[in-house]
Coordinates of C-alpha atoms (C1' of nucleotides) in Angstrom, one line a residue:
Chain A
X1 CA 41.6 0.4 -33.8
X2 CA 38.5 1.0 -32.1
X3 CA 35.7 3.4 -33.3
X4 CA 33.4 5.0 -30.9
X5 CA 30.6 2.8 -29.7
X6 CA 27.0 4.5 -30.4
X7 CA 24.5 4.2 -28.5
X8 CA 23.9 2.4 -24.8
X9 CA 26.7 0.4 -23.5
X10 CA 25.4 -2.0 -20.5
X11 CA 29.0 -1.7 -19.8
X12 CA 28.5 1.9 -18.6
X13 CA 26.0 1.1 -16.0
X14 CA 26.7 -1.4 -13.5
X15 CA 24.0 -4.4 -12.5
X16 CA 21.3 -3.2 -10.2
X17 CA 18.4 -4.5 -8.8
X18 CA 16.5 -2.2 -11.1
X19 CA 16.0 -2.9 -14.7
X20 CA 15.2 0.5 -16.5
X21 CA 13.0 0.1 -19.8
X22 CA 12.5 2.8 -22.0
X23 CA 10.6 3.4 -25.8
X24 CA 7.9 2.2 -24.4
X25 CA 4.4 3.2 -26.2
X26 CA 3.6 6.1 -24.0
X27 CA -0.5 6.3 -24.8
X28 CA -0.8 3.3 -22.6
X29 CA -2.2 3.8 -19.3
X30 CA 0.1 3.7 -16.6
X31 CA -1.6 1.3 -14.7
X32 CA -2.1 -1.1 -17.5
X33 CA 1.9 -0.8 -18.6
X34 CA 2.8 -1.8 -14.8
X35 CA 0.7 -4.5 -15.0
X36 CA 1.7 -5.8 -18.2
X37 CA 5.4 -5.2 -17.5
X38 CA 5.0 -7.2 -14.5
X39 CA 3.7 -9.9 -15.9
X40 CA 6.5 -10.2 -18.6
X41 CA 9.3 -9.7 -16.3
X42 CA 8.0 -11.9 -13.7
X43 CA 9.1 -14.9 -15.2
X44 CA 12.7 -14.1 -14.5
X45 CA 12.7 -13.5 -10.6
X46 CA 10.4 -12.1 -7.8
X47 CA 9.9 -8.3 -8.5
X48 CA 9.2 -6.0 -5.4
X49 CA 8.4 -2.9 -7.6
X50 CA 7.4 -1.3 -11.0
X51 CA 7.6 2.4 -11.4
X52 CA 6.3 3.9 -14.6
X53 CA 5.4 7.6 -14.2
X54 CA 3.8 10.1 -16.9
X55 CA 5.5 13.5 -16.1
X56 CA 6.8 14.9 -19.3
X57 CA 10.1 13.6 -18.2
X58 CA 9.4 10.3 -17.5
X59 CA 7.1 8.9 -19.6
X60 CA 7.4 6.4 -22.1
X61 CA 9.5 4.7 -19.7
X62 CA 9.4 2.2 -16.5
X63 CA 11.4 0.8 -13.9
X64 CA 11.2 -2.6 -12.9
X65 CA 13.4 -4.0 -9.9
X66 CA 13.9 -7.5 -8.7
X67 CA 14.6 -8.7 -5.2
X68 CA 17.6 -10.0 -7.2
X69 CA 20.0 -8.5 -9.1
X70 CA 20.6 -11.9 -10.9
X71 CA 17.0 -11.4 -12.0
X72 CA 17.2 -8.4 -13.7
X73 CA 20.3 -9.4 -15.6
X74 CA 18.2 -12.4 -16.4
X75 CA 15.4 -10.0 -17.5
X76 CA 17.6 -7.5 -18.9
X77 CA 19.0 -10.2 -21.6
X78 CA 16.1 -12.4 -22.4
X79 CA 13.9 -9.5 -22.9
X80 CA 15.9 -7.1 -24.8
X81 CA 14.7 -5.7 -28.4
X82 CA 11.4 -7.6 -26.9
X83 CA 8.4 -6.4 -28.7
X84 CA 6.0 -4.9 -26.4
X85 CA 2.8 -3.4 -27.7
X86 CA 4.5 -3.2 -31.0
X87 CA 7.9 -1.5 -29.9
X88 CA 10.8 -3.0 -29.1
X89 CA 12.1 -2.8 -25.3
X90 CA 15.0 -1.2 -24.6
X91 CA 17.0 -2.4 -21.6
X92 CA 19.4 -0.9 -19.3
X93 CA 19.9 -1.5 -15.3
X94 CA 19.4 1.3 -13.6
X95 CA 21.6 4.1 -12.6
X96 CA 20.4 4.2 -9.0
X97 CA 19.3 2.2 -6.3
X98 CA 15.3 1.4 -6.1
X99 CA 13.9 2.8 -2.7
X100 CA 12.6 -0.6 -2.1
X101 CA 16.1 -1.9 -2.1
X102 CA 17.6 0.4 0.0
X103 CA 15.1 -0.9 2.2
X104 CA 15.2 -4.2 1.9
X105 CA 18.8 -3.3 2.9
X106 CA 18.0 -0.9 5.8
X107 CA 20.1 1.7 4.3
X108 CA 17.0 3.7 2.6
X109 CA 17.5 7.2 3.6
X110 CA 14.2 9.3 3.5
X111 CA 16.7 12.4 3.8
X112 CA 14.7 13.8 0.4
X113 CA 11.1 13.0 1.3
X114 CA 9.4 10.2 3.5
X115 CA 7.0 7.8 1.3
X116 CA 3.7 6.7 2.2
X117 CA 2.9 4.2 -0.3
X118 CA -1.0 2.5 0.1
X119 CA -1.1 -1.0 0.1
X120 CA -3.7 -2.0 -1.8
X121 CA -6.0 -3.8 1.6
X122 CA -5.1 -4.4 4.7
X123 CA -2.2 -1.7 6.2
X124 CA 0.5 -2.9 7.4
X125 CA -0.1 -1.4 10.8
X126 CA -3.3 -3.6 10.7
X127 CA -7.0 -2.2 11.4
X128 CA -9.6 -1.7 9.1
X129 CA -8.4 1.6 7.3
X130 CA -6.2 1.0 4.5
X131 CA -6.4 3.3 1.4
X132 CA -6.7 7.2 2.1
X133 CA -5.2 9.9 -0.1
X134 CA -3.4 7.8 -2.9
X135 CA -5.5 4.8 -3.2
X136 CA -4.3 4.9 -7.3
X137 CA -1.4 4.8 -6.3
X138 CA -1.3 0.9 -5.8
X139 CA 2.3 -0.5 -6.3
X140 CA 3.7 -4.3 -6.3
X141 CA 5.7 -4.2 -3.5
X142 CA 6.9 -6.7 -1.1
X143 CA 7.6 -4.9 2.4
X144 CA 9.4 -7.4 4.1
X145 CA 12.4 -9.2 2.1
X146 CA 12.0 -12.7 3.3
X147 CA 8.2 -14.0 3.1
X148 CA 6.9 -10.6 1.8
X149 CA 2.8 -10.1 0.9
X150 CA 3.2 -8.3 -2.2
X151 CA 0.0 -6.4 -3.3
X152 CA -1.7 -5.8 -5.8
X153 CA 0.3 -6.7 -9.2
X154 CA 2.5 -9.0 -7.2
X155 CA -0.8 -10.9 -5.8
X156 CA -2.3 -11.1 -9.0
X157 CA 0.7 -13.3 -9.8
X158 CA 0.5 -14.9 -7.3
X159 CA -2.5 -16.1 -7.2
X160 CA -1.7 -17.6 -10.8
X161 CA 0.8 -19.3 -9.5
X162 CA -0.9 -20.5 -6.1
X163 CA -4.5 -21.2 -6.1
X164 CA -5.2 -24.3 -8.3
X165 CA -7.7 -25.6 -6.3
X166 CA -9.5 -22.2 -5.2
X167 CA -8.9 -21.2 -9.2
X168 CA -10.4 -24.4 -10.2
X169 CA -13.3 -24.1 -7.4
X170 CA -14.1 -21.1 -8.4
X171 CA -14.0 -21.3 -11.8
X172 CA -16.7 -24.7 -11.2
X173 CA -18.4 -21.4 -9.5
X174 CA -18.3 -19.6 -12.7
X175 CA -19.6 -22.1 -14.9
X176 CA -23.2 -22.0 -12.6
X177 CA -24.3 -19.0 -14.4
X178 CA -24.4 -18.4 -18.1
X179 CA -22.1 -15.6 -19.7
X180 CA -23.4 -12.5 -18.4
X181 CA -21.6 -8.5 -18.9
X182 CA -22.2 -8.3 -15.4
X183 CA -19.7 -10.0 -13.0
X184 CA -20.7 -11.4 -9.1
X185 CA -17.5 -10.8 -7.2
X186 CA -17.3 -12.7 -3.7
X187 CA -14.7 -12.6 -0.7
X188 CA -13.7 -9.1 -0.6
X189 CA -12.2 -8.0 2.4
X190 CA -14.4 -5.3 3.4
X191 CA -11.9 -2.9 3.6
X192 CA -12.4 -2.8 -0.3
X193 CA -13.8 0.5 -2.0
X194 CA -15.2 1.1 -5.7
X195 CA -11.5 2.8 -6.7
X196 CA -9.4 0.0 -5.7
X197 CA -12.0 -2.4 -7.5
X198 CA -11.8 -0.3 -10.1
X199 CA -8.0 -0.6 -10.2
X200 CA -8.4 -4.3 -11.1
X201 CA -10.9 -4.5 -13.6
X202 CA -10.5 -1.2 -15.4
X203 CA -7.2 -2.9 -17.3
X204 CA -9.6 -5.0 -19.5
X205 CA -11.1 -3.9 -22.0
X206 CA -14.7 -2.5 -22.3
X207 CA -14.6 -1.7 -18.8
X208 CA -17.7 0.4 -17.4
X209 CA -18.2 0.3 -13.7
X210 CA -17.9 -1.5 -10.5
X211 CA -20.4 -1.1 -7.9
X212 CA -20.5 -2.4 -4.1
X213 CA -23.6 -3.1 -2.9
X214 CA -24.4 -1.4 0.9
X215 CA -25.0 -3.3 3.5
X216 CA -23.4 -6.1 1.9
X217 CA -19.6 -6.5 2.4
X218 CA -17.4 -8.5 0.4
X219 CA -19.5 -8.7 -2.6
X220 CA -19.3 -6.5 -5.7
X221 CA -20.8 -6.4 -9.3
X222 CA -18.1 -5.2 -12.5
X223 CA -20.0 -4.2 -15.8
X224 CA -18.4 -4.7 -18.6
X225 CA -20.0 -4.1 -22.7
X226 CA -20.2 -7.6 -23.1
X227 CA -20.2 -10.9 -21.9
X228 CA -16.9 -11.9 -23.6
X229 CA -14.9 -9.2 -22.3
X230 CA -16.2 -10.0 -18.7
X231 CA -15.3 -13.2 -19.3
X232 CA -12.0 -12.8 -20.2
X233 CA -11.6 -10.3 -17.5
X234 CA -13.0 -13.0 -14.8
X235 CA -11.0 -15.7 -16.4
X236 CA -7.7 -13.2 -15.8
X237 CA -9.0 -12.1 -12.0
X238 CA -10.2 -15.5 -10.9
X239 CA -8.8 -16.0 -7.6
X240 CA -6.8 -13.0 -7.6
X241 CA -5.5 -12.5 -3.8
X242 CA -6.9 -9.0 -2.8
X243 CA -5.1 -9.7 0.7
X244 CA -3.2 -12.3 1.7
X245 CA -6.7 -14.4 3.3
X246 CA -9.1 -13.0 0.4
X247 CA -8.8 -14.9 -2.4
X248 CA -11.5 -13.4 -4.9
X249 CA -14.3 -15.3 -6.4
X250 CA -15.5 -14.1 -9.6
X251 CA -18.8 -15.2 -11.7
X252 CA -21.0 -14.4 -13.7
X253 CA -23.8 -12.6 -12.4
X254 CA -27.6 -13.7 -12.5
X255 CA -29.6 -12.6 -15.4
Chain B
dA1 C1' 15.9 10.8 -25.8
dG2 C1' 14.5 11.2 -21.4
dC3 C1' 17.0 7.5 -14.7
dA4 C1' 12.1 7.6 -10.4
dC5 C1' 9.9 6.0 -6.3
dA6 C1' 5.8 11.7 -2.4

DNA sequence: AGCACA
């Protein structure tokens, strides 16, 4: 005879696009946890969206969908029990469907409120405005299904992934300077502000400030409290894709 | 434990 199962049953939720991770360390920053779940789940498929909020309800969990649902089942097993930041994950699909899907379906029904999510750069309608109200608000999305430009999160993948030459070009770059706390960041778009800068480099650690220099677009400086931790935050941003044509270049700035 | 996306 059977006894009573404890605890989560997979069983009880059916596959989804959405993988929904919970007992996760809720001090870390939100930003930081979307990038660093992105990262680790990006090995098993092509995801168009984390979600991790930090309402009372919500925190200390995260949502992670995959343009395939084979993906997050992929996910889902591989990483269960994984230890992340010193807890294990927790794994379930989702119970709903992710807006993004229900896109990428044409089925998404604003009925309960409209989003306007900022892509981090250039907007989609094109022009030179991009980030108004929510520019923290960056999410790794892909808009269109087929040959989507993700932003932020998904480009920083990306660009792992894609620039070997402009990577190893730019990291030639790097090695012109010595080690230096400040870093010289080139080929900005120069739709680019201090907060979506920010955004990029505040993940690494010993973070202090990012400043643009007026007058002269594309280029920005990133302080860090040592040259160590700016290196390790160039070596980790080097040739991150800001847009899909702006492939940064990151050095070390003149003494 | 807790299932959202403004």
């Amino acid at each position: 005879m059977e006894i009573d199962q404890p605890k989560v049953q997979l069983g009880d939720i059916p596959p989804n696009h959405t993988v929904y991770a919970n007992n996760l360390d809720d001090h870390i920053k939100k930003q930081e946890l979307r990038t660093q779940l992105y990262c680790l789940f990006a090995q098993y498929g092509v995801i168009l969206d984390v979600v991790a909020l930090k309402t009372p309800k919500m925190r200390g969990q995260a949502f992670v969908t995959f343009r395939d649902v084979a993906s997050a089942t992929q996910a889902l097993h591989s990483l269960q029990g994984f230890s992340f930041f010193g807890k294990p994950l927790r794994l379930q699909y989702a119970k709903c469907k992710a807006n993004v899907v229900a896109q990428m379906e044409g089925t998404f029904d604003p009925r309960s409120r409209p989003k306007r999510k900022v892509e981090f750069g250039v907007a989609p309608g094109g022009g030179k405005k991009a980030v108004g109200t929510g520019a923290q608000e960056v999410v790794a999305r892909a808009d269109e299904p087929s040959r989507s430009a993700p932003a932020a999160l998904g480009a920083s993948a990306r660009a792992e992934a894609d620039g070997a030459a402009a990577a190893a070009a730019a990291a030639a770059a790097a090695t012109a300077e010595p080690p230096n706390k400040i870093l010289f960041v080139q080929n900005l778009p120069d739709v680019v502000n201090e907060q979506m800068l920010r955004l990029l480099f505040q993940q690494f650690e010993s973070f202090c400030e990012v400043r643009l220099v007026p007058g002269q677009a594309g280029i920005a400086f990133v302080e860090f409290g040592d040259d160590a931790k700016a290196g390790v935050a160039m070596k980790a941003l080097q040739a991150f894709k800001v847009t899909p044509t702006h492939t940064m270049k990151i050095s070390f700035a003149k003494a």
